Amino acid sequence: MQHYSIFDLFNIGIGPSSSHTVGPMRAAHRFLEQIKNSPKLSSITSVRCECYGSLAATGHGHSTDTAIMIGLMGEEPQTVNPKAIPGMIEQLKAEKKLTISANKTIAFNPATDIDLTHYHPLKLHPNGMLFTAIDANGDAVEDAVFYSTGGGFVSSEQELLHPVENNTIPYPYPYQSAEELLHMAEEQNLSISSIVLANECALLPENQVSEKLDLIWETMYQSIRNGMTATGNLPGILKVPRRAKKMRKALLVRGESALKDPLSIMDWINLYAIAVSEENAAGGRIVTAPTNGAAGIIPAVLNYATKFCTSPYADAIHRFLLTAGGIAILYKKNASISGADVGCQGEVGVACSMAAAALTEYMGGTPFQVENAAEIGMEHNLGLTCDPIAGLVQIPCIERNAIAAIKAINAARISLGGSGEHFVPLDKVIRTMLDTGRDMQSKYKETAQGGLAVNVVNC
């Protein structure tokens, strides 16, 4: 049985896209390591990368070309300094060469050696990349095909064709479905978060799991703060102005008068989600949750929980993240978290489902209520398309995060108001999401060739 750690789904990187920025950077870094260790390294004189499908269609708007450059320069998403990237790119474009080692440089001209013209996808996934190392005669001496499968996950062609299952790891509670997860929770009298924690402790000592959870929340919270203080326009041709700072100022000015409006808390939730989403769109440091395009939802709902809710648990933040990650694993195993694969239901829809379940756990809900909340969160995002205007993670993506955060909270409240019994199981909704994504036309799956992307005219 293939299993994932929640830290595969929650990983620290940079914006604007997990599948189109983080994934390609990791792929480029893997190819760099491949040629570094190649017996043919001495004959390599240049490198080329061809992007296919959705990566080609929205590559410029999602900074795919920048990510590939940075990855080939030896940087990785979790450690690269976002503020240093513009200078690194400028230098690479001027010098047109890559430093492979202390005594080896090769030619690399980003303008010609990154090809974003192949709109037809490769055979295994819409987000494909072919890297080629070339000798002085123009012959290929090393190559590799990688796929960015969503949420920053990257697999080589061979890894997708012949996946290696990690069933040798002694997980105490291996689960493939929500039904299995609920059965174990009921049988062992455990919460969902306790089951997920036990599985994580099969990989790391509990204190290290706690440290990683703290770092995830600290990074999320910092992305909210960064987004609420930044000004100016977001990158790209749309010149979308950042709103979060003005929104926060307006809310603070209102003060006690906001108490007259029983829905005023929604304004704060919108602010948190928009702040993170703007930070992501600007290429800042964020946490994939489970993707960059949906990165504002989990932080917004968790920040809402810490400020406006009461939990019966001393470790409530950890329980929230563990539960959210546990639900994300179900989608990763049984469907998809890639907008290029199944539309935005696989990104914002999954994040909404994760957040709804996590908030229910945070508030003391039963495992059956947690599963019910996750089901509600996805059921009402089924069919959600991915149609970014100009290929940018800005419109409709930023507001969509805010709407989904509110929807997640409502899903949790509906679930907590019931017994956990409901008609549609989460497993059936996950299956339906996958089927819907397969039926969805490709123009609605992160290609900027349908929906708002073609009906809104850019002047």
PDB file of C-alpha atoms in Angstrom, residues 58 60 79 148 182 194 198 307 313 327 338 345 389 392 413:
ATOM      1  CA  THR A  58       0.513  28.755 -18.449  1.00  0.00           C
ATOM      2  CA  HIS A  60       5.094  32.199 -18.069  1.00  0.00           C
ATOM      3  CA  THR A  79      15.618  26.864   0.958  1.00  0.00           C
ATOM      4  CA  SER A 148       4.875  17.577 -11.873  1.00  0.00           C
ATOM      5  CA  LEU A 182     -13.247   5.584  10.439  1.00  0.00           C
ATOM      6  CA  SER A 194      -4.259  10.589  16.816  1.00  0.00           C
ATOM      7  CA  ALA A 198       0.835   7.585  15.135  1.00  0.00           C
ATOM      8  CA  LYS A 307      -8.551  33.785  17.352  1.00  0.00           C
ATOM      9  CA  TYR A 313      -7.469  20.335  23.327  1.00  0.00           C
ATOM     10  CA  ILE A 327      -7.662  13.958   4.737  1.00  0.00           C
ATOM     11  CA  SER A 338      -3.527  18.759  -9.531  1.00  0.00           C
ATOM     12  CA  GLN A 345     -11.795  21.017  -7.436  1.00  0.00           C
ATOM     13  CA  ILE A 389      -6.775  34.694 -16.530  1.00  0.00           C
ATOM     14  CA  LEU A 392      -1.646  33.915 -13.462  1.00  0.00           C
ATOM     15  CA  ARG A 413     -20.565  24.010  11.560  1.00  0.00           C
TER      16      ARG A 413
END
